mmCIF file of C-alpha atoms in Angstrom:
data_model
loop_
_atom_site.group_PDB
_atom_site.id
_atom_site.type_symbol
_atom_site.label_atom_id
_atom_site.label_comp_id
_atom_site.label_asym_id
_atom_site.label_seq_id
_atom_site.Cartn_x
_atom_site.Cartn_y
_atom_site.Cartn_z
ATOM 1 C CA LEU A 231 0.085 -0.140 -0.058
ATOM 2 C CA THR A 232 1.441 3.385 -0.981
ATOM 3 C CA PRO A 233 -0.246 7.048 -1.390
ATOM 4 C CA LEU A 234 -0.523 6.200 -5.137
ATOM 5 C CA ASP A 235 -2.550 3.327 -4.936
ATOM 6 C CA ALA A 236 -4.524 4.246 -1.654
ATOM 7 C CA ALA A 237 -7.581 5.577 -3.522
ATOM 8 C CA GLY A 238 -7.767 2.064 -4.930
ATOM 9 C CA LEU A 239 -8.905 0.476 -1.577
ATOM 10 C CA VAL A 240 -12.454 -0.296 -0.943
ATOM 11 C CA GLU A 241 -14.293 -1.265 2.461
ATOM 12 C CA LEU A 242 -15.545 -4.344 2.761
ATOM 13 C CA ALA A 243 -16.780 -4.143 6.195
ATOM 14 C CA ARG A 244 -16.262 -2.684 9.642
ATOM 15 C CA LEU A 245 -16.237 -5.648 12.550
ATOM 16 C CA GLY A 246 -16.881 -4.783 15.745
ATOM 17 C CA LYS A 247 -19.140 -1.937 17.556
ATOM 18 C CA GLY A 248 -17.378 0.256 19.972
ATOM 19 C CA ALA A 249 -13.942 -0.185 20.931
ATOM 20 C CA VAL A 250 -11.747 -3.073 19.299
ATOM 21 C CA LEU A 251 -9.386 -4.713 21.882
ATOM 22 C CA GLY A 252 -7.522 -6.855 19.716
ATOM 23 C CA ALA A 253 -6.683 -8.442 16.476
ATOM 24 C CA PRO A 254 -9.884 -10.283 14.612
ATOM 25 C CA VAL A 255 -9.017 -14.089 14.142
ATOM 26 C CA TYR A 256 -10.165 -16.323 11.490
ATOM 27 C CA SER A 257 -11.008 -19.927 12.282
ATOM 28 C CA PRO A 258 -8.705 -22.584 10.701
ATOM 29 C CA ASP A 259 -11.684 -23.996 8.907
ATOM 30 C CA GLY A 260 -12.209 -20.604 7.080
ATOM 31 C CA ALA A 261 -15.865 -20.459 8.646
ATOM 32 C CA PHE A 262 -15.413 -17.869 11.051
ATOM 33 C CA LEU A 263 -14.281 -14.467 11.975
ATOM 34 C CA ALA A 264 -14.148 -13.259 15.357
ATOM 35 C CA ALA A 265 -13.414 -9.703 16.567
ATOM 36 C CA PRO A 266 -12.746 -8.904 20.008
ATOM 37 C CA THR A 267 -14.421 -5.750 21.338
ATOM 38 C CA ALA A 268 -15.131 -3.715 24.830
ATOM 39 C CA ALA A 269 -18.814 -4.850 24.070
ATOM 40 C CA GLY A 270 -18.174 -8.365 23.475
ATOM 41 C CA VAL A 271 -16.826 -10.850 20.768
ATOM 42 C CA TYR A 272 -18.538 -10.319 17.739
ATOM 43 C CA LEU A 273 -18.807 -13.641 14.998
ATOM 44 C CA TYR A 274 -19.092 -13.086 11.312
ATOM 45 C CA ASP A 275 -19.264 -15.330 8.548
ATOM 46 C CA ALA A 276 -15.680 -15.234 7.126
ATOM 47 C CA GLY A 277 -16.891 -15.488 3.450
ATOM 48 C CA THR A 278 -19.838 -12.905 3.462
ATOM 49 C CA LEU A 279 -18.527 -10.853 6.337
ATOM 50 C CA GLU A 280 -22.111 -11.005 7.458
ATOM 51 C CA GLU A 281 -22.854 -10.587 11.438
ATOM 52 C CA LEU A 282 -23.910 -13.736 12.955
ATOM 53 C CA ARG A 283 -23.900 -13.529 16.639
ATOM 54 C CA LEU A 284 -22.598 -11.660 19.728
ATOM 55 C CA ILE A 285 -20.537 -13.430 22.232
ATOM 56 C CA PRO A 286 -21.027 -10.837 25.399
ATOM 57 C CA GLN A 287 -18.171 -11.086 26.736
ATOM 58 C CA MET A 288 -15.278 -8.252 26.819
ATOM 59 C CA ALA A 289 -11.979 -9.976 25.579
ATOM 60 C CA ALA A 290 -8.408 -9.019 24.046
ATOM 61 C CA PHE A 291 -7.157 -12.453 23.477
ATOM 62 C CA LEU A 292 -9.060 -15.194 21.437
ATOM 63 C CA ALA A 293 -8.190 -18.488 19.768
ATOM 64 C CA PHE A 294 -9.718 -21.027 17.610
ATOM 65 C CA SER A 295 -9.175 -24.851 18.176
ATOM 66 C CA PRO A 296 -6.898 -26.426 15.358
ATOM 67 C CA GLY A 297 -10.309 -27.945 13.737
ATOM 68 C CA GLY A 298 -12.335 -24.682 14.126
ATOM 69 C CA GLU A 299 -15.037 -26.148 16.615
ATOM 70 C CA THR A 300 -14.222 -24.053 19.675
ATOM 71 C CA LEU A 301 -13.707 -20.960 20.445
ATOM 72 C CA ALA A 302 -11.559 -19.822 23.551
ATOM 73 C CA VAL A 303 -11.929 -16.337 24.723
ATOM 74 C CA SER A 304 -9.390 -14.764 27.702
ATOM 75 C CA GLY A 305 -10.847 -13.224 30.599
ATOM 76 C CA ALA A 306 -10.304 -12.414 34.199
ATOM 77 C CA GLY A 307 -10.556 -15.208 36.596
ATOM 78 C CA SER A 308 -11.051 -17.618 33.526
ATOM 79 C CA VAL A 309 -10.658 -18.827 29.954
ATOM 80 C CA ARG A 310 -14.185 -19.373 28.485
ATOM 81 C CA LEU A 311 -14.956 -22.176 25.317
ATOM 82 C CA TYR A 312 -17.685 -21.509 23.083
ATOM 83 C CA ASP A 313 -18.866 -23.080 20.177
ATOM 84 C CA PRO A 314 -18.632 -20.820 17.471
ATOM 85 C CA SER A 315 -21.687 -21.932 15.640
ATOM 86 C CA THR A 316 -24.227 -21.572 18.327
ATOM 87 C CA GLY A 317 -22.394 -18.859 20.528
ATOM 88 C CA GLU A 318 -23.246 -21.289 23.484
ATOM 89 C CA ARG A 319 -20.674 -21.476 26.193
ATOM 90 C CA ALA A 320 -19.096 -25.063 26.658
ATOM 91 C CA ALA A 321 -16.769 -24.463 29.319
ATOM 92 C CA ALA A 322 -14.623 -22.412 31.998
ATOM 93 C CA LEU A 323 -11.046 -22.943 32.794
ATOM 94 C CA SER A 324 -9.219 -21.521 35.762
ATOM 95 C CA ASP A 325 -6.585 -21.403 37.811
ATOM 96 C CA GLY A 326 -7.792 -19.059 40.355
ATOM 97 C CA PRO A 327 -10.168 -16.076 40.908
ATOM 98 C CA ASP A 328 -7.753 -13.504 40.534
ATOM 99 C CA VAL A 329 -5.724 -14.332 37.350
ATOM 100 C CA VAL A 330 -6.219 -12.209 34.562
ATOM 101 C CA TYR A 331 -5.307 -14.360 31.393
ATOM 102 C CA TRP A 332 -4.085 -13.266 28.069
ATOM 103 C CA GLU A 333 -2.412 -14.824 25.171
ATOM 104 C CA LEU A 334 -4.072 -18.073 24.278
ATOM 105 C CA VAL A 335 -3.008 -20.938 22.183
ATOM 106 C CA PHE A 336 -4.078 -24.558 21.288
ATOM 107 C CA SER A 337 -1.845 -27.835 21.006
ATOM 108 C CA PRO A 338 -1.731 -28.893 17.227
ATOM 109 C CA ASP A 339 -4.202 -31.997 18.347
ATOM 110 C CA GLY A 340 -6.306 -29.467 20.300
ATOM 111 C CA SER A 341 -6.100 -31.447 23.194
ATOM 112 C CA LEU A 342 -4.242 -28.583 25.141
ATOM 113 C CA LEU A 343 -4.569 -25.256 25.762
ATOM 114 C CA ALA A 344 -2.076 -22.645 27.184
ATOM 115 C CA ALA A 345 -2.777 -19.187 28.694
ATOM 116 C CA SER A 346 -0.663 -16.442 29.738
ATOM 117 C CA GLY A 347 -1.539 -14.886 32.712
ATOM 118 C CA TRP A 348 -0.324 -11.051 34.322
ATOM 119 C CA ASN A 349 1.565 -12.997 37.101
ATOM 120 C CA ASN A 350 4.418 -14.276 34.152
ATOM 121 C CA GLU A 351 3.068 -17.994 34.504
ATOM 122 C CA ILE A 352 1.832 -20.039 31.664
ATOM 123 C CA VAL A 353 -1.303 -22.358 32.679
ATOM 124 C CA VAL A 354 -1.623 -25.317 30.347
ATOM 125 C CA TRP A 355 -4.886 -27.110 30.830
ATOM 126 C CA SER A 356 -6.018 -30.670 29.496
ATOM 127 C CA LEU A 357 -9.383 -29.960 27.278
ATOM 128 C CA ALA A 358 -10.406 -33.655 28.165
ATOM 129 C CA ASP A 359 -11.355 -33.118 31.758
ATOM 130 C CA GLY A 360 -10.364 -29.366 31.865
ATOM 131 C CA ALA A 361 -7.603 -30.200 34.603
ATOM 132 C CA VAL A 362 -4.403 -28.083 34.817
ATOM 133 C CA ARG A 363 -1.517 -30.297 33.585
ATOM 134 C CA TYR A 364 1.366 -27.951 33.935
ATOM 135 C CA ARG A 365 2.494 -24.359 35.065
ATOM 136 C CA LEU A 366 5.167 -22.807 33.593
ATOM 137 C CA PRO A 367 7.096 -19.521 34.519
ATOM 138 C CA GLY A 368 7.233 -17.288 31.617
ATOM 139 C CA SER A 369 5.225 -15.077 29.164
ATOM 140 C CA HIS A 370 4.977 -16.464 25.855
ATOM 141 C CA LEU A 371 4.450 -20.289 24.824
ATOM 142 C CA SER A 372 4.712 -21.730 21.380
ATOM 143 C CA PHE A 373 4.050 -25.509 20.591
ATOM 144 C CA SER A 374 6.238 -27.552 18.281
ATOM 145 C CA PRO A 375 4.169 -28.799 14.987
ATOM 146 C CA ASP A 376 4.180 -32.288 16.455
ATOM 147 C CA GLY A 377 3.057 -31.483 19.868
ATOM 148 C CA SER A 378 5.839 -33.017 21.855
ATOM 149 C CA LEU A 379 7.452 -29.752 22.744
ATOM 150 C CA ALA A 380 6.796 -26.215 23.968
ATOM 151 C CA ALA A 381 9.005 -23.265 23.950
ATOM 152 C CA VAL A 382 8.448 -20.855 26.785
ATOM 153 C CA ALA A 383 10.058 -17.204 26.655
ATOM 154 C CA VAL A 384 10.622 -15.643 29.967
ATOM 155 C CA SER A 385 9.859 -12.023 29.510
ATOM 156 C CA GLY A 386 12.670 -9.393 30.803
ATOM 157 C CA GLU A 387 15.200 -12.070 31.130
ATOM 158 C CA ASP A 388 16.120 -13.227 27.393
ATOM 159 C CA ARG A 389 15.729 -16.857 28.290
ATOM 160 C CA VAL A 390 13.712 -19.548 26.064
ATOM 161 C CA VAL A 391 13.071 -22.965 27.964
ATOM 162 C CA VAL A 392 11.965 -26.173 26.007
ATOM 163 C CA TYR A 393 9.557 -28.588 27.776
ATOM 164 C CA ASP A 394 8.863 -32.069 26.997
ATOM 165 C CA LEU A 395 5.283 -32.158 27.048
ATOM 166 C CA ALA A 396 4.919 -35.825 27.673
ATOM 167 C CA THR A 397 6.474 -35.382 31.131
ATOM 168 C CA GLY A 398 6.451 -31.906 31.682
ATOM 169 C CA LEU A 399 10.552 -31.590 32.521
ATOM 170 C CA GLU A 400 12.745 -29.384 30.940
ATOM 171 C CA ARG A 401 14.276 -30.261 27.837
ATOM 172 C CA SER A 402 16.771 -27.532 27.061
ATOM 173 C CA ARG A 403 17.279 -23.732 27.653
ATOM 174 C CA TRP A 404 18.552 -21.119 25.355
ATOM 175 C CA ASN A 405 19.752 -17.485 25.749
ATOM 176 C CA ALA A 406 17.074 -15.814 23.403
ATOM 177 C CA ARG A 407 14.413 -13.279 23.244
ATOM 178 C CA ARG A 408 11.775 -14.784 21.282
ATOM 179 C CA ALA A 409 11.388 -18.096 20.244
ATOM 180 C CA GLY A 410 8.891 -20.585 18.268
ATOM 181 C CA PHE A 411 8.649 -23.446 15.585
ATOM 182 C CA ALA A 412 9.354 -23.471 12.237
ATOM 183 C CA PRO A 413 6.646 -26.096 10.359
ATOM 184 C CA GLY A 414 9.524 -28.624 9.607
ATOM 185 C CA GLY A 415 9.813 -28.649 13.985
ATOM 186 C CA GLN A 416 13.186 -26.548 14.176
ATOM 187 C CA LEU A 417 13.002 -24.072 16.930
ATOM 188 C CA TRP A 418 13.871 -20.595 16.176
ATOM 189 C CA LEU A 419 15.547 -18.524 18.433
ATOM 190 C CA GLU A 420 15.817 -14.654 18.326
ATOM 191 C CA ASP A 421 17.964 -12.548 20.179
ATOM 192 C CA GLY A 422 16.647 -8.852 19.009
ATOM 193 C CA GLN A 423 19.396 -8.743 16.307
ATOM 194 C CA SER A 424 19.554 -12.041 14.453
ATOM 195 C CA VAL A 425 17.646 -15.415 14.192
ATOM 196 C CA ARG A 426 19.262 -19.045 14.618
ATOM 197 C CA LEU A 427 17.440 -22.234 13.980
ATOM 198 C CA ALA A 428 18.207 -25.283 16.248
ATOM 199 C CA TYR A 429 17.146 -28.672 15.582
ATOM 200 C CA THR A 430 15.648 -30.118 18.627
ATOM 201 C CA ASP A 431 16.418 -33.861 17.531
ATOM 202 C CA ARG A 432 20.181 -33.443 17.500
ATOM 203 C CA ASP A 433 22.981 -30.858 18.600
ATOM 204 C CA LEU A 434 22.842 -28.721 15.669
ATOM 205 C CA VAL A 435 22.038 -24.621 15.366
ATOM 206 C CA SER A 436 22.275 -22.931 12.236
ATOM 207 C CA ALA A 437 24.494 -19.955 11.663
ATOM 208 C CA PRO A 438 22.725 -16.445 12.906
ATOM 209 C CA PHE A 439 20.566 -15.046 10.109
ATOM 210 C CA GLN A 440 20.375 -11.243 10.592
ATOM 211 C CA GLY A 441 16.987 -9.707 10.838
ATOM 212 C CA THR A 442 14.093 -10.384 13.351
ATOM 213 C CA ARG A 443 10.581 -11.084 13.450
ATOM 214 C CA PRO A 444 10.604 -14.367 11.752
ATOM 215 C CA ALA A 445 7.579 -15.761 9.778
ATOM 216 C CA PHE A 446 7.669 -19.080 7.482
ATOM 217 C CA SER A 447 5.850 -20.246 4.431
ATOM 218 C CA PRO A 448 3.321 -22.944 5.181
ATOM 219 C CA ALA A 449 5.942 -25.592 3.435
ATOM 220 C CA GLY A 450 8.725 -24.209 6.050
ATOM 221 C CA ASP A 451 11.028 -23.472 2.614
ATOM 222 C CA LEU A 452 10.813 -19.569 3.052
ATOM 223 C CA MET A 453 11.732 -17.154 6.100
ATOM 224 C CA ALA A 454 10.801 -13.763 6.358
ATOM 225 C CA LEU A 455 13.255 -11.492 8.213
ATOM 226 C CA PHE A 456 13.114 -7.401 9.151
ATOM 227 C CA ARG A 457 16.266 -6.230 8.544
ATOM 228 C CA ASP A 458 17.691 -2.559 7.322
ATOM 229 C CA ARG A 459 14.232 -1.232 6.910
ATOM 230 C CA GLN A 460 12.908 -4.154 4.271
ATOM 231 C CA VAL A 461 11.368 -7.482 4.636
ATOM 232 C CA TRP A 462 13.848 -10.070 3.400
ATOM 233 C CA LEU A 463 13.394 -14.016 2.247
ATOM 234 C CA TYR A 464 15.842 -16.529 3.128
ATOM 235 C CA ASP A 465 16.079 -20.107 2.214
ATOM 236 C CA PRO A 466 16.136 -21.543 5.955
ATOM 237 C CA LEU A 467 17.146 -24.681 4.698
ATOM 238 C CA LYS A 468 19.888 -23.857 2.570
ATOM 239 C CA GLY A 469 20.984 -20.863 4.620
ATOM 240 C CA ARG A 470 20.895 -18.788 2.124
ATOM 241 C CA ARG A 471 19.078 -15.167 1.593
ATOM 242 C CA VAL A 472 16.817 -15.276 -1.391
ATOM 243 C CA ARG A 473 15.696 -11.654 -2.282
ATOM 244 C CA PRO A 474 14.072 -8.486 -0.205
ATOM 245 C CA LEU A 475 10.342 -7.985 -0.965
ATOM 246 C CA GLU A 476 9.322 -4.337 -2.248
ATOM 247 C CA GLY A 477 8.945 -1.484 0.198
ATOM 248 C CA VAL A 478 10.843 0.500 2.770
ATOM 249 C CA TYR A 479 9.346 0.155 6.327
ATOM 250 C CA THR A 480 10.259 2.245 9.723
ATOM 251 C CA GLN A 481 8.940 -1.063 12.135
ATOM 252 C CA VAL A 482 7.236 -4.203 11.045
ATOM 253 C CA ASP A 483 5.647 -5.933 13.789
ATOM 254 C CA ARG A 484 4.335 -9.206 12.104
ATOM 255 C CA VAL A 485 4.781 -11.148 8.696
ATOM 256 C CA LEU A 486 2.242 -13.271 7.427
ATOM 257 C CA PHE A 487 2.576 -15.845 4.722
#
């Protein structure tokens, strides 16, 4: 988008009413679009953008289960689970009435739900029975693609801990500011200036790729990084730079494929 082509934009819809508190979220099956607002969570048909229903719970963080059949909504004291097709509440998960839950993430198979809290602790529930499975110190959790590992970043400490979810035990720890998993299962580690890829099944770490805010193509054959006011594409498997994308940017918060 540039000043030259901005006039060609066409507004399709305005989502939510009142203050929008967080980013809208699409369901993985492409059926729904959910918008978190101060009035509640508005659900739309993702194809037509027709408003379907309102879930009357103020929220800033949402997450759909991998199959799209459950919508998790963060809040004070609990995380509530809804059926997006009806808007009815299916369950509520809690680890104490005083905890305010923020970021939510489902495991790849949908059996676990992790929520970060204001107290710099992440709670992981089993959705089969609603029981707390793990309490992990940290502020951000990412599941590996096969669901066997969780990478937890500890805010303010530049520390990332990888846990084995079968046992809850620590597998490894790294000096990094942010972390996550590539589609191929590699652990990516960002230190604020560069990104390294670690292969968790063997003792191998790549040379650093210069840039921040990594994003991966669905097949994992491309990695996008922000550096020198541009978005660069890399081949993470061959360790080489491919090309920059057109445009110059002061700041990039996130790249999506």
